[in-house]
Each structure stands twice: as C-alpha cells, then as structure tokens.
PDB file of C-alpha atoms in Angstrom:
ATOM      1  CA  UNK A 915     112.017  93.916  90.770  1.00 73.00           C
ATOM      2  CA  UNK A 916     110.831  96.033  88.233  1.00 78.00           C
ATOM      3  CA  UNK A 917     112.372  99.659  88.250  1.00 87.00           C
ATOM      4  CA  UNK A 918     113.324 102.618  86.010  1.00 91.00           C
ATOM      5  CA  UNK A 919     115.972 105.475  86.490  1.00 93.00           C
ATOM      6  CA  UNK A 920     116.041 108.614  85.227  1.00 95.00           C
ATOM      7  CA  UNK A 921     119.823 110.340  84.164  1.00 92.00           C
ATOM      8  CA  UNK A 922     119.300 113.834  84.475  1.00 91.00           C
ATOM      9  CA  UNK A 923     116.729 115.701  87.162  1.00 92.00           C
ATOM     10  CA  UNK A 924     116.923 118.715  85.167  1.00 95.00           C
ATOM     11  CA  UNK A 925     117.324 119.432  81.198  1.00 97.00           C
ATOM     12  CA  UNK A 926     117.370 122.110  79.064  1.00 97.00           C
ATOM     13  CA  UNK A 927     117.361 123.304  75.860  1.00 97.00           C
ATOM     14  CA  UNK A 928     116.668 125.961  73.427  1.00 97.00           C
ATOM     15  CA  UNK A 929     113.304 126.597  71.417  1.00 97.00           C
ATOM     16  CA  UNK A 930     114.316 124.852  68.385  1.00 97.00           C
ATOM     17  CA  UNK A 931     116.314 122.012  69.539  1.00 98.00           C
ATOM     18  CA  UNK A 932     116.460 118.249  69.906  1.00 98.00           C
ATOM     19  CA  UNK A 933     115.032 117.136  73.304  1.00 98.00           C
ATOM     20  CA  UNK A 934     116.148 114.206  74.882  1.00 98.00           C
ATOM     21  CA  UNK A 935     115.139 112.563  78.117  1.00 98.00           C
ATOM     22  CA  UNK A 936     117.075 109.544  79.068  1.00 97.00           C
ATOM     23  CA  UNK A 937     115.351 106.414  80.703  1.00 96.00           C
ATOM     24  CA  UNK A 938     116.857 103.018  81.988  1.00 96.00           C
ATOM     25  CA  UNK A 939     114.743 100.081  83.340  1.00 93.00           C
ATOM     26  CA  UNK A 940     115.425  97.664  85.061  1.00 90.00           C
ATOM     27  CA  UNK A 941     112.723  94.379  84.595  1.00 84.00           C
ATOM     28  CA  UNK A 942     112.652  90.439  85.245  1.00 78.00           C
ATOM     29  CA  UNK A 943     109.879  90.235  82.816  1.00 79.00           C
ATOM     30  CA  UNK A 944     109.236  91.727  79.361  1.00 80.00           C
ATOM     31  CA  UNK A 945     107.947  95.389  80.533  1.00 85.00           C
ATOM     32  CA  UNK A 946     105.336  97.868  79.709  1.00 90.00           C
ATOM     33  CA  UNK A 947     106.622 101.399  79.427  1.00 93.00           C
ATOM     34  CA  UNK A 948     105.501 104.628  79.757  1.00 95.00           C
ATOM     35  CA  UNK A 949     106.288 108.313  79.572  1.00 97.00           C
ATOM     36  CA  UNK A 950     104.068 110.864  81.673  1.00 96.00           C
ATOM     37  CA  UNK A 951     104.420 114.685  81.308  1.00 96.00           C
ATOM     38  CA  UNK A 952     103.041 116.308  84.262  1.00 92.00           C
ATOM     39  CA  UNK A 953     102.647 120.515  83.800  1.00 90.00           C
ATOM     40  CA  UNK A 954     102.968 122.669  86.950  1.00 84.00           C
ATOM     41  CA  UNK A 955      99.925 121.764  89.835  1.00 78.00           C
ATOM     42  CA  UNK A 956      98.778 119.512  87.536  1.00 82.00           C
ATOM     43  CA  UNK A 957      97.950 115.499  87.262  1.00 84.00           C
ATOM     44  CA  UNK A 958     100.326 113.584  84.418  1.00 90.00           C
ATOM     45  CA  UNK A 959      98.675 113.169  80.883  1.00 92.00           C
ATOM     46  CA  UNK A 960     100.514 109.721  79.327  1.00 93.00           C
ATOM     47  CA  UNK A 961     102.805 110.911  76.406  1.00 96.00           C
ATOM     48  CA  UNK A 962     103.204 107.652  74.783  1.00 95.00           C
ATOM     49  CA  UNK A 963     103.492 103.831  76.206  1.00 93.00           C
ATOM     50  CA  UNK A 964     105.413 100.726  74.797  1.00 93.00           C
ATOM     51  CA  UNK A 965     103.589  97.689  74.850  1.00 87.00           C
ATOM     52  CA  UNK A 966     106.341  95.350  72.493  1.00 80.00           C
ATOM     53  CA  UNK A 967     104.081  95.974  69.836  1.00 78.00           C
ATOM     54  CA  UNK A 968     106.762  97.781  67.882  1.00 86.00           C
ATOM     55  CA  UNK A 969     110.034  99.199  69.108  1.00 90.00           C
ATOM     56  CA  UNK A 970     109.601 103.186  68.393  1.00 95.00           C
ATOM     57  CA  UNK A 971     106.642 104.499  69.673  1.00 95.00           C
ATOM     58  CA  UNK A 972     104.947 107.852  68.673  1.00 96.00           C
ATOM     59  CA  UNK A 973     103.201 109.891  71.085  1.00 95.00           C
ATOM     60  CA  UNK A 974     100.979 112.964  71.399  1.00 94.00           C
ATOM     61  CA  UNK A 975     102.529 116.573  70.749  1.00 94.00           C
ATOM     62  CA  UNK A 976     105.474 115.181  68.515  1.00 96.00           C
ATOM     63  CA  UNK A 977     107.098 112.954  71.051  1.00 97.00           C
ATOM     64  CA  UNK A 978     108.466 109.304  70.080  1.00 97.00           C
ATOM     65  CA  UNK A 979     110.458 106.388  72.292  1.00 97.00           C
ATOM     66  CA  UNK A 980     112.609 104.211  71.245  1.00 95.00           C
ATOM     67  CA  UNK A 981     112.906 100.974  73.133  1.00 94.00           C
ATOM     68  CA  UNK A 982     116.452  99.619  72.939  1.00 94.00           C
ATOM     69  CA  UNK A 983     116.245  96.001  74.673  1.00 91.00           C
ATOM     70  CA  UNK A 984     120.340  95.765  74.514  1.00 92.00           C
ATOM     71  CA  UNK A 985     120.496  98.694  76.454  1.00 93.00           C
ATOM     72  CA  UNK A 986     117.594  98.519  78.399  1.00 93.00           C
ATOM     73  CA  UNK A 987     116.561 101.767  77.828  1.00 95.00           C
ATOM     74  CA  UNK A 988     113.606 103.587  76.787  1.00 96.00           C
ATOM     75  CA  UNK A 989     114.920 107.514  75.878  1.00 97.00           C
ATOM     76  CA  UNK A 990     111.977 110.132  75.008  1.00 98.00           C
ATOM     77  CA  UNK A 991     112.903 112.191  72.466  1.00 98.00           C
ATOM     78  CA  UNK A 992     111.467 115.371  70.207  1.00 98.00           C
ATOM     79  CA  UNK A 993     113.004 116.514  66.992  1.00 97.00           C
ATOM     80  CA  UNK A 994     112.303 120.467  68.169  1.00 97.00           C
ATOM     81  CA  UNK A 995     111.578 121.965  71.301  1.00 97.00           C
ATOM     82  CA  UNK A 996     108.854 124.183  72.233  1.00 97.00           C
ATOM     83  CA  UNK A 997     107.840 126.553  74.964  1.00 96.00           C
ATOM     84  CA  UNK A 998     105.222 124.701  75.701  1.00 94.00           C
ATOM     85  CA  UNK A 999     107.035 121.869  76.701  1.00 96.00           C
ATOM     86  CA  UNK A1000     108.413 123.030  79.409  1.00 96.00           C
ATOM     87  CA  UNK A1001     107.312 120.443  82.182  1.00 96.00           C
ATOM     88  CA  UNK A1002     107.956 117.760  84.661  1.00 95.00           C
ATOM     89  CA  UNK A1003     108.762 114.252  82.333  1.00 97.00           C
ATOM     90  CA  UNK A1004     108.184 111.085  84.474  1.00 95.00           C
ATOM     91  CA  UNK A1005     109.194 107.679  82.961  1.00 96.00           C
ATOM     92  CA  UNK A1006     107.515 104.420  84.514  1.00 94.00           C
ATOM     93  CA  UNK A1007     107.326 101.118  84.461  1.00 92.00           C
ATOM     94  CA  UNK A1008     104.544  98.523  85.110  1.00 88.00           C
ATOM     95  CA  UNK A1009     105.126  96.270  88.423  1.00 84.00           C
ATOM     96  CA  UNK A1010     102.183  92.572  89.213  1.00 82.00           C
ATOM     97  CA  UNK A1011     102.624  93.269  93.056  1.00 79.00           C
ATOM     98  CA  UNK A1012      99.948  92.321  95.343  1.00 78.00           C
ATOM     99  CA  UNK A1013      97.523  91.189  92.933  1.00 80.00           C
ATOM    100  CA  UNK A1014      97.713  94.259  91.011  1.00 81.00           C
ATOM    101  CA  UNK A1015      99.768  95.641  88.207  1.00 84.00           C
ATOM    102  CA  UNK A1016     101.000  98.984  89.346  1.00 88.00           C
ATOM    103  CA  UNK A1017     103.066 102.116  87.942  1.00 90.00           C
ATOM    104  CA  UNK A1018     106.629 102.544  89.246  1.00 89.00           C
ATOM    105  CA  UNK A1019     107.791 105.836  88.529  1.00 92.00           C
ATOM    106  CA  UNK A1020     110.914 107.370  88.168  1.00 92.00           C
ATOM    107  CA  UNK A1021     112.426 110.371  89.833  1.00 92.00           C
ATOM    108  CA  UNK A1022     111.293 112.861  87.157  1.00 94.00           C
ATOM    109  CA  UNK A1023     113.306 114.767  84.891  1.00 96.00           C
ATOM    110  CA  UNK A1024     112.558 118.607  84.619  1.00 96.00           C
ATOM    111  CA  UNK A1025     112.418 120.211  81.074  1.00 97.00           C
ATOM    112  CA  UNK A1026     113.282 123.728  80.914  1.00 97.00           C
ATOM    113  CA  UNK A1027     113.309 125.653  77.239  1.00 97.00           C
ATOM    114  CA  UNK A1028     114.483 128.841  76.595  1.00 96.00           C
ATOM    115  CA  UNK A1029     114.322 131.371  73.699  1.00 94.00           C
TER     116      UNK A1029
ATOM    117  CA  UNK B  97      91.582 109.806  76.706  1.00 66.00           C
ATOM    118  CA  UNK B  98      89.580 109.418  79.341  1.00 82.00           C
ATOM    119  CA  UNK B  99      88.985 112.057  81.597  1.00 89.00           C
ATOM    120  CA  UNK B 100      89.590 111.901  85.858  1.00 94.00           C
ATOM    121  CA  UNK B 101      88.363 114.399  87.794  1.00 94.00           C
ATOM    122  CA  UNK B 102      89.167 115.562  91.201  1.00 96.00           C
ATOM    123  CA  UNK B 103      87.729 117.750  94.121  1.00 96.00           C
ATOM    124  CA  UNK B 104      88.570 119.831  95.642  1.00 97.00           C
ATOM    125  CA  UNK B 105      91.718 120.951  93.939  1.00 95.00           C
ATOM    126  CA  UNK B 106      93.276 122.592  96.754  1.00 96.00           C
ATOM    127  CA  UNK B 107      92.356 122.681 100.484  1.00 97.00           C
ATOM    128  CA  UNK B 108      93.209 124.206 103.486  1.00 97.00           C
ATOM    129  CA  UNK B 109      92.110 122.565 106.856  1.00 96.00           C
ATOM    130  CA  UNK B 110      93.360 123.353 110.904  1.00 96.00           C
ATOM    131  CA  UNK B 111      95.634 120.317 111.863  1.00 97.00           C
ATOM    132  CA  UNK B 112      93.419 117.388 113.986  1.00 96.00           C
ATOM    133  CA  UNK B 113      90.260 117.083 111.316  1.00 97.00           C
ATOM    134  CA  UNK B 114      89.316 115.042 108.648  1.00 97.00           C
ATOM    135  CA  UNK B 115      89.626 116.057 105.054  1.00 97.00           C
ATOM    136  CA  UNK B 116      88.316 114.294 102.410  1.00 97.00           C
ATOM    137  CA  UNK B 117      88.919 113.889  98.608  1.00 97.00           C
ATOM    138  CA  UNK B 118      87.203 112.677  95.688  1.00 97.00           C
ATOM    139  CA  UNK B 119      88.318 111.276  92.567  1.00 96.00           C
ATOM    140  CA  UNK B 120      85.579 110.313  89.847  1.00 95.00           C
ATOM    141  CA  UNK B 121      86.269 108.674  86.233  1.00 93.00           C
ATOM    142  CA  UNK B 122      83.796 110.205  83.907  1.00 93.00           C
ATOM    143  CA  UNK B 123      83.876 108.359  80.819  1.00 90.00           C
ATOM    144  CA  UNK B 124      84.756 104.761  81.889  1.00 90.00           C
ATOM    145  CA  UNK B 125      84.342 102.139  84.509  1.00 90.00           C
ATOM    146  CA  UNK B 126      87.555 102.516  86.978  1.00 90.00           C
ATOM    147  CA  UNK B 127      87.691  98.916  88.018  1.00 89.00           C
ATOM    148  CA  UNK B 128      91.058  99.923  89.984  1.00 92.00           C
ATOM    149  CA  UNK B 129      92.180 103.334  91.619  1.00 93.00           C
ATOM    150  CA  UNK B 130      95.175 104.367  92.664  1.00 94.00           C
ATOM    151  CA  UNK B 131      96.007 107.163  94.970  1.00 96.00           C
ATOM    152  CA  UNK B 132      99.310 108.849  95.166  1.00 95.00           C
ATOM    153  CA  UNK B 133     101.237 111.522  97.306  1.00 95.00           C
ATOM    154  CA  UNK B 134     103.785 113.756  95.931  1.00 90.00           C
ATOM    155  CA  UNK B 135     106.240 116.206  97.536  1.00 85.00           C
ATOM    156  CA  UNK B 136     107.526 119.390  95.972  1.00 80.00           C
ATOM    157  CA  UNK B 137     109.806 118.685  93.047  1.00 76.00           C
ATOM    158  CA  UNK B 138     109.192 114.741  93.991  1.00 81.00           C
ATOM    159  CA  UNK B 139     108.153 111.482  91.929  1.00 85.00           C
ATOM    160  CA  UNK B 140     104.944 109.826  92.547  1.00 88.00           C
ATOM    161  CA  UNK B 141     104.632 107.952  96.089  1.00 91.00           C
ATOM    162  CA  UNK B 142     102.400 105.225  95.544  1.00 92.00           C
ATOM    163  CA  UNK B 143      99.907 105.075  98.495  1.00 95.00           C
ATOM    164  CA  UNK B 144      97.563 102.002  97.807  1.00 93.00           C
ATOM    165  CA  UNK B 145      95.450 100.525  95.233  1.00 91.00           C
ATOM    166  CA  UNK B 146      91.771 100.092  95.648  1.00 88.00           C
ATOM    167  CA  UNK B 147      89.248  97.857  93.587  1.00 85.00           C
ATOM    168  CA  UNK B 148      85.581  98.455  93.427  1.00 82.00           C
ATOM    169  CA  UNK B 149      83.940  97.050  96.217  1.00 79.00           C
ATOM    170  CA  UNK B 150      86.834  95.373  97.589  1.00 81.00           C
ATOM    171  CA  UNK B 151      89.287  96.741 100.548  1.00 85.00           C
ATOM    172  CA  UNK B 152      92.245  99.347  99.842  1.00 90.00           C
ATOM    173  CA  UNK B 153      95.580  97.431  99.221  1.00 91.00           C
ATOM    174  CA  UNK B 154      98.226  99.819 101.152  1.00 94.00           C
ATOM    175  CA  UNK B 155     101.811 100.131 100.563  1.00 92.00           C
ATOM    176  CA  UNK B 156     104.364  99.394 103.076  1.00 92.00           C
ATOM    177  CA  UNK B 157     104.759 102.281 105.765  1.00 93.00           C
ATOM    178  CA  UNK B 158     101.081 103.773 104.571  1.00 95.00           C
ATOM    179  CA  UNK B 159      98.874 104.108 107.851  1.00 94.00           C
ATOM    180  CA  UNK B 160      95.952 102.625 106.181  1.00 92.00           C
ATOM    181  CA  UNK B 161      93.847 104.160 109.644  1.00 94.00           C
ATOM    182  CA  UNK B 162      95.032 107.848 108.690  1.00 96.00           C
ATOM    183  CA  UNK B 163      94.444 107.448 104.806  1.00 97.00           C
ATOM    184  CA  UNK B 164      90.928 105.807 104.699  1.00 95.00           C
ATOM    185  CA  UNK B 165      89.842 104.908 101.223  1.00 94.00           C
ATOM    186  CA  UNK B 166      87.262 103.891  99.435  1.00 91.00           C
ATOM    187  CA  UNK B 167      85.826 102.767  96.359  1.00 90.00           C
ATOM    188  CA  UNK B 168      82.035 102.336  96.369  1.00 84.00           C
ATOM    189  CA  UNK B 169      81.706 102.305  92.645  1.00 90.00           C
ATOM    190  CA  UNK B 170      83.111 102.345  89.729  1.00 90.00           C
ATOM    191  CA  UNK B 171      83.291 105.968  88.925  1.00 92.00           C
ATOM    192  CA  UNK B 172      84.327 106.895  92.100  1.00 94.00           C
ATOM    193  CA  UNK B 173      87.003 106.757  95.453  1.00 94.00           C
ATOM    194  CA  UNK B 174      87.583 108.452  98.036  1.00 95.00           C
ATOM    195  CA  UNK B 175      90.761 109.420 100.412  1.00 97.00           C
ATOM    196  CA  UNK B 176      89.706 110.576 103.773  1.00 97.00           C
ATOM    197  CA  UNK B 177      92.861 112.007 105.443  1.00 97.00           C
ATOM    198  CA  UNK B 178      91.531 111.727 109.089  1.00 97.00           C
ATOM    199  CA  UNK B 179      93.235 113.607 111.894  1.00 96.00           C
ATOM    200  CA  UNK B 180      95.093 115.841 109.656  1.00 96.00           C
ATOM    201  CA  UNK B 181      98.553 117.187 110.810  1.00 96.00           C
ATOM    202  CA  UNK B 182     101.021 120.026 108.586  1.00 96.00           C
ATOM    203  CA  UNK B 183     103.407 116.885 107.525  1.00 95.00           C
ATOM    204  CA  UNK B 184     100.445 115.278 105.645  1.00 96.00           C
ATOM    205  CA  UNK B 185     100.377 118.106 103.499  1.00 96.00           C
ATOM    206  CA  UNK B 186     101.067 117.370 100.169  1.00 95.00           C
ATOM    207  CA  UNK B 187      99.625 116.900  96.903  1.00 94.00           C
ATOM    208  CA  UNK B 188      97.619 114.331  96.429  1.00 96.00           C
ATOM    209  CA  UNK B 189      96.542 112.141  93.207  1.00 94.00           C
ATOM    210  CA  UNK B 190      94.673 109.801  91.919  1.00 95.00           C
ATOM    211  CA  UNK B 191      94.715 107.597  88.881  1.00 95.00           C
ATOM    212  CA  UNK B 192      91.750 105.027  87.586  1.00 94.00           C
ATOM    213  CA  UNK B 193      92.061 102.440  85.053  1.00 92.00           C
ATOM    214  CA  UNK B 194      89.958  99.988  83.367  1.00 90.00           C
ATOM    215  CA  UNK B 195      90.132  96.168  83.325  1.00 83.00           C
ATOM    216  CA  UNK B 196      91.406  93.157  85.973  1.00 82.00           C
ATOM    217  CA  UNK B 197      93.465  94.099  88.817  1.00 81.00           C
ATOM    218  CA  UNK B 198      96.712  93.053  86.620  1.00 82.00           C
ATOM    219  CA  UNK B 199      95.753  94.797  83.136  1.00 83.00           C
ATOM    220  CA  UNK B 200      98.518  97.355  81.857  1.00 81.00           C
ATOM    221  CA  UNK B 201      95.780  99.079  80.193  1.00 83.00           C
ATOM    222  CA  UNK B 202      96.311 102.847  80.600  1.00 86.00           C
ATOM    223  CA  UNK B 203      96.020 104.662  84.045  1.00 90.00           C
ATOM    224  CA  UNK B 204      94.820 107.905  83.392  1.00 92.00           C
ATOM    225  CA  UNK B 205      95.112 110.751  86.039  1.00 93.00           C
ATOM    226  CA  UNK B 206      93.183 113.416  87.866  1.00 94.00           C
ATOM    227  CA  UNK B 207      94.638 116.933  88.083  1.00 92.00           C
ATOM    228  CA  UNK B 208      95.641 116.396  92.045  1.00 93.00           C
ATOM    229  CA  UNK B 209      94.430 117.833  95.023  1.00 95.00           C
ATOM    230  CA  UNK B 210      96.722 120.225  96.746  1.00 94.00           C
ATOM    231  CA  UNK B 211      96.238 119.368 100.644  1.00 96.00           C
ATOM    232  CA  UNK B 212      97.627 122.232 102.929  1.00 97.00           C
ATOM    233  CA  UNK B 213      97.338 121.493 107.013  1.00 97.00           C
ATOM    234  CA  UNK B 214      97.331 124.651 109.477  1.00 96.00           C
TER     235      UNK B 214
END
C-alpha cells in the first residue's frame, strides 16, 4: 500500500539557509506526490505536486522537489530560508481505495527559522 | 487556486448536542469531499470521502452515526458531529476536488474548523 514517511518531525534553520525536508514513499504503482504547507490554525495550501511529468518540480514561494525513483524519495527543498516559512510541511501521497483516490499524509515535519 | 471555505472556524458547544460544519468550494464544482480530523501537532486523519449525491464512504474505526455527512451539491458538505463529547474535540477539515472519484487532480483545502466540546 501506498505510504510516505517523513525523517525529521522538527527542522530548523537560520534565515538565510538551505531548507531541506526529507520525504520517502513507499508505492506499488507509479505515484502522485505532493507537498502541503499548513501555517498555524490554518488548512494546507499545496506547495508543489509531482505528476511524472518531469522529475524536479517547482512550486509556489521558491520551493522545488526532486523526485529520485532509485531512492524513492521525494525531498522539498529551498535555496534560502525565510521567516515566513516557518510552518507545518506535510508530504503525501495519492492512494485508489474504495473507489476513490485519496491523500495519505505523512506525519508532518515542523519548520522552525531563526534570525 | 481554488478557494474552500469553511464555517464556523472555531466552536464551542456543551458535550451531548449536535454541531454542525460547513465546507463550500467557491470557484469549482467539488465532485468529491473529503473531511479530516487532526490532533494537536498531528498529521491529517482521514475521516471519509463523500461524492455529490451519493453516501459518505467512512474509514475504518469512523462512527459514520456520530460524524453524519453530507454532500447535497456540488459546492457544498456538511459534517454534523451529533452527540458531541470533549474527546471529539479537534480540528476539523475539509478538502474538495474536481473530477471522477479516482482523479489525482488537486485537493484543495478549507482553513479548518476548530471544534472545542464543554
């Protein structure tokens, strides 16, 4: 079944520096991807999402993901860190249960930056 | 992107009554809703998946008879926590997307509904 795990519950960094946000999935089938950020008491706004269309995928606010098939990962990462990206970073992956194709989440990685 | 709203955003009800929360896509036709529950500092919980005009889909170990929903139309569901006790407090969300019940298009998100039970 399809799955994703998420190494590291909390990371941070400084204003300034490389983010990364590490994501492993686990799939039967050739997935769909996604990265959510979710800011505090409020819903998750989709970063970026890979579809196989191409292998690095650019996102809103200067995020990109790399899928990495060999290593079944799918790490979010930012070139430079801002305060304002301080938030909640949920990966997920698409699961056909039931009739429906549904989001599988993982357990959220928090993303503290600091001056 | 499309835009999902929800109301209210936070509630506060005595335990034993019936609270119930909307979740509206205002831009696009929301074929299929999904409602989720999240603890403090928790993933997503998926609850159940609803179609337009069709009957809730519920997850294993989700008492469909304490989390009514529906989905009358396609800009809108509804999650009717009936009965309401302090562990069903939580925050709840919902998500719509466009499309067949299997599309991976995009499921966009309301901004929750903070549920707190006296």
């Amino acid at each position: 079944a399809q799955s994703v795990t998420q190494l590291g519950s909390h990371v941070s960094v400084s204003e300034g520096a490389l983010v990364l946000l590490r994501c492993n999935y686990s799939s039967s089938v050739p997935p769909y991807l996604f990265w959510y950020v979710q800011y505090p008491n409020q819903g998750l706004q989709l970063l970026l999402k890979y579809t196989s269309a191409a292998t690095l995928v650019k996102g809103i606010n200067g995020f990109e993901a790399e899928f990495k098939k060999s290593e079944t990962s799918f790490h979010l990462t930012k070139p430079s860190a801002h305060m304002s990206d301080a938030a909640e970073y949920f990966c997920a992956v698409t699961l056909l249960s039931g009739g429906y194709n549904k989001l599988i989440f993982g357990a959220g990685t928090r993303l503290a930056v600091h001056p | 992107g499309a835009v999902v709203s929800q109301h209210p955003s936070r509630v506060i009800c005595k335990s034993g009554t019936s609270v119930k929360i909307e979740c509206r896509s205002l831009d696009f036709q929301a074929t299929t809703m999904f409602w989720y529950r999240q603890f403090p500092k928790k993933s997503l919980m998926l609850m159940a998946t609803s179609n337009e005009g069709s009957k809730a889909t519920y997850e294993q170990g989700v008492e469909k008879d304490k989390f009514l929903i529906n989905h009358a139309s396609l800009t809108l569901s509804t999650l009717t926590v009936t009965s309401a006790h302090p562990e069903d407090s939580s925050f709840y969300i919902c998500s719509a997307r466009a499309g067949t019940p299997q599309s991976t298009d995009t499921q966009y998100f309301g901004p929750g509904t903070r549920l707190t039970v006296l």
